[in-house]
mmCIF file of N, CA and C in Angstrom:
data_model
loop_
_atom_site.group_PDB
_atom_site.id
_atom_site.type_symbol
_atom_site.label_atom_id
_atom_site.label_comp_id
_atom_site.label_asym_id
_atom_site.label_seq_id
_atom_site.Cartn_x
_atom_site.Cartn_y
_atom_site.Cartn_z
ATOM 1 N N MET X 1 3.571 0.116 -24.456
ATOM 2 C CA MET X 1 4.528 -0.344 -23.425
ATOM 3 C C MET X 1 4.372 0.465 -22.130
ATOM 4 N N LYS X 2 4.277 1.785 -22.280
ATOM 5 C CA LYS X 2 4.163 2.617 -21.072
ATOM 6 C C LYS X 2 2.888 2.295 -20.307
ATOM 7 N N ARG X 3 1.800 2.053 -21.035
ATOM 8 C CA ARG X 3 0.536 1.757 -20.368
ATOM 9 C C ARG X 3 0.650 0.484 -19.543
ATOM 10 N N GLY X 4 1.302 -0.532 -20.084
ATOM 11 C CA GLY X 4 1.468 -1.796 -19.360
ATOM 12 C C GLY X 4 2.265 -1.608 -18.074
ATOM 13 N N VAL X 5 3.346 -0.847 -18.178
ATOM 14 C CA VAL X 5 4.187 -0.603 -16.994
ATOM 15 C C VAL X 5 3.401 0.165 -15.943
ATOM 16 N N LEU X 6 2.651 1.162 -16.380
ATOM 17 C CA LEU X 6 1.859 1.961 -15.439
ATOM 18 C C LEU X 6 0.811 1.094 -14.761
ATOM 19 N N LEU X 7 0.162 0.224 -15.544
ATOM 20 C CA LEU X 7 -0.859 -0.661 -14.982
ATOM 21 C C LEU X 7 -0.263 -1.574 -13.926
ATOM 22 N N ILE X 8 0.916 -2.127 -14.214
ATOM 23 C CA ILE X 8 1.579 -3.020 -13.251
ATOM 24 C C ILE X 8 1.934 -2.252 -11.975
ATOM 25 N N ALA X 9 2.409 -1.033 -12.146
ATOM 26 C CA ALA X 9 2.786 -0.218 -10.984
ATOM 27 C C ALA X 9 1.570 0.067 -10.115
ATOM 28 N N VAL X 10 0.458 0.427 -10.742
ATOM 29 C CA VAL X 10 -0.770 0.727 -9.995
ATOM 30 C C VAL X 10 -1.258 -0.527 -9.264
ATOM 31 N N LEU X 11 -1.243 -1.656 -9.959
ATOM 32 C CA LEU X 11 -1.686 -2.910 -9.337
ATOM 33 C C LEU X 11 -0.791 -3.263 -8.152
ATOM 34 N N ALA X 12 0.509 -3.040 -8.308
ATOM 35 C CA ALA X 12 1.452 -3.351 -7.229
ATOM 36 C C ALA X 12 1.164 -2.480 -6.008
ATOM 37 N N ILE X 13 0.886 -1.204 -6.249
ATOM 38 C CA ILE X 13 0.594 -0.290 -5.135
ATOM 39 C C ILE X 13 -0.704 -0.695 -4.437
ATOM 40 N N VAL X 14 -1.725 -1.003 -5.242
ATOM 41 C CA VAL X 14 -3.011 -1.417 -4.668
ATOM 42 C C VAL X 14 -2.846 -2.696 -3.858
ATOM 43 N N ALA X 15 -2.083 -3.642 -4.392
ATOM 44 C CA ALA X 15 -1.863 -4.913 -3.694
ATOM 45 C C ALA X 15 -1.115 -4.667 -2.381
ATOM 46 N N ALA X 16 -0.104 -3.799 -2.421
ATOM 47 C CA ALA X 16 0.682 -3.515 -1.216
ATOM 48 C C ALA X 16 -0.194 -2.873 -0.137
ATOM 49 N N VAL X 17 -1.021 -1.919 -0.546
ATOM 50 C CA VAL X 17 -1.902 -1.243 0.419
ATOM 51 C C VAL X 17 -2.921 -2.227 0.986
ATOM 52 N N SER X 18 -3.487 -3.057 0.102
ATOM 53 C CA SER X 18 -4.487 -4.037 0.554
ATOM 54 C C SER X 18 -3.866 -5.010 1.553
ATOM 55 N N LEU X 19 -2.660 -5.491 1.256
ATOM 56 C CA LEU X 19 -1.992 -6.425 2.161
ATOM 57 C C LEU X 19 -1.726 -5.757 3.506
ATOM 58 N N GLY X 20 -1.337 -4.498 3.479
ATOM 59 C CA GLY X 20 -1.056 -3.773 4.719
ATOM 60 C C GLY X 20 -2.301 -3.653 5.578
ATOM 61 N N ILE X 21 -3.458 -3.428 4.934
ATOM 62 C CA ILE X 21 -4.703 -3.269 5.685
ATOM 63 C C ILE X 21 -5.169 -4.609 6.232
ATOM 64 N N PHE X 22 -5.181 -5.635 5.356
ATOM 65 C CA PHE X 22 -5.720 -6.933 5.764
ATOM 66 C C PHE X 22 -4.840 -7.615 6.817
ATOM 67 N N SER X 23 -3.532 -7.504 6.667
ATOM 68 C CA SER X 23 -2.641 -8.157 7.628
ATOM 69 C C SER X 23 -2.552 -7.360 8.928
ATOM 70 N N GLY X 24 -2.808 -6.066 8.854
ATOM 71 C CA GLY X 24 -2.760 -5.221 10.044
ATOM 72 C C GLY X 24 -1.349 -4.759 10.354
ATOM 73 N N ALA X 25 -0.369 -5.313 9.644
ATOM 74 C CA ALA X 25 1.020 -4.903 9.857
ATOM 75 C C ALA X 25 1.743 -4.923 8.518
ATOM 76 N N SER X 26 2.155 -3.757 8.049
ATOM 77 C CA SER X 26 2.831 -3.680 6.761
ATOM 78 C C SER X 26 4.235 -4.254 6.868
ATOM 79 N N SER X 27 4.670 -4.957 5.831
ATOM 80 C CA SER X 27 6.011 -5.534 5.831
ATOM 81 C C SER X 27 7.034 -4.422 5.631
ATOM 82 N N PRO X 28 8.283 -4.620 6.085
ATOM 83 C CA PRO X 28 9.318 -3.580 5.984
ATOM 84 C C PRO X 28 9.498 -3.079 4.557
ATOM 85 N N THR X 29 9.419 -3.982 3.564
ATOM 86 C CA THR X 29 9.656 -3.572 2.177
ATOM 87 C C THR X 29 8.564 -2.618 1.715
ATOM 88 N N ILE X 30 7.332 -2.855 2.131
ATOM 89 C CA ILE X 30 6.224 -1.995 1.716
ATOM 90 C C ILE X 30 6.295 -0.654 2.452
ATOM 91 N N SER X 31 6.483 -0.695 3.770
ATOM 92 C CA SER X 31 6.458 0.528 4.566
ATOM 93 C C SER X 31 7.632 1.449 4.205
ATOM 94 N N SER X 32 8.781 0.886 3.832
ATOM 95 C CA SER X 32 9.936 1.716 3.507
ATOM 96 C C SER X 32 9.690 2.492 2.217
ATOM 97 N N GLY X 33 8.897 1.903 1.297
ATOM 98 C CA GLY X 33 8.626 2.570 0.025
ATOM 99 C C GLY X 33 7.593 3.670 0.181
ATOM 100 N N SER X 34 6.599 3.453 1.032
ATOM 101 C CA SER X 34 5.533 4.457 1.199
ATOM 102 C C SER X 34 5.083 4.482 2.655
ATOM 103 N N LYS X 35 5.865 5.138 3.487
ATOM 104 C CA LYS X 35 5.559 5.161 4.920
ATOM 105 C C LYS X 35 4.311 6.012 5.192
ATOM 106 N N ALA X 36 4.280 7.216 4.661
ATOM 107 C CA ALA X 36 3.173 8.134 4.959
ATOM 108 C C ALA X 36 1.818 7.549 4.565
ATOM 109 N N PRO X 37 1.640 7.082 3.313
ATOM 110 C CA PRO X 37 0.327 6.541 2.924
ATOM 111 C C PRO X 37 -0.110 5.374 3.802
ATOM 112 N N MET X 38 0.804 4.462 4.116
ATOM 113 C CA MET X 38 0.437 3.290 4.907
ATOM 114 C C MET X 38 -0.007 3.703 6.305
ATOM 115 N N PHE X 39 0.734 4.622 6.923
ATOM 116 C CA PHE X 39 0.398 5.023 8.285
ATOM 117 C C PHE X 39 -0.896 5.827 8.313
ATOM 118 N N THR X 40 -1.117 6.676 7.312
ATOM 119 C CA THR X 40 -2.350 7.457 7.271
ATOM 120 C C THR X 40 -3.536 6.523 7.070
ATOM 121 N N LEU X 41 -3.374 5.517 6.205
ATOM 122 C CA LEU X 41 -4.450 4.545 5.982
ATOM 123 C C LEU X 41 -4.759 3.804 7.272
ATOM 124 N N LYS X 42 -3.711 3.396 7.983
ATOM 125 C CA LYS X 42 -3.916 2.670 9.250
ATOM 126 C C LYS X 42 -4.640 3.553 10.255
ATOM 127 N N ASP X 43 -4.254 4.816 10.331
ATOM 128 C CA ASP X 43 -4.899 5.728 11.288
ATOM 129 C C ASP X 43 -6.378 5.898 10.954
ATOM 130 N N VAL X 44 -6.687 6.058 9.668
ATOM 131 C CA VAL X 44 -8.082 6.242 9.251
ATOM 132 C C VAL X 44 -8.889 4.990 9.568
ATOM 133 N N TRP X 45 -8.336 3.828 9.218
ATOM 134 C CA TRP X 45 -9.062 2.573 9.469
ATOM 135 C C TRP X 45 -9.195 2.319 10.976
ATOM 136 N N GLY X 46 -8.187 2.724 11.740
ATOM 137 C CA GLY X 46 -8.239 2.492 13.178
ATOM 138 C C GLY X 46 -9.308 3.342 13.858
ATOM 139 N N LYS X 47 -9.502 4.568 13.356
ATOM 140 C CA LYS X 47 -10.484 5.465 13.971
ATOM 141 C C LYS X 47 -11.903 5.005 13.657
ATOM 142 N N GLU X 48 -12.119 4.464 12.463
ATOM 143 C CA GLU X 48 -13.476 4.068 12.060
ATOM 144 C C GLU X 48 -13.906 2.733 12.626
#
């Protein structure tokens, strides 16, 4: 049971990060949960 929950959580995080990168603008629900990672990812992608 724990493995399934962990897998879903990881997939959700990966999906949220991917959507933030591809759309270029993270939705409020995603950014409120993980502001630092999303902004750091955007900064890295923006510089490259």
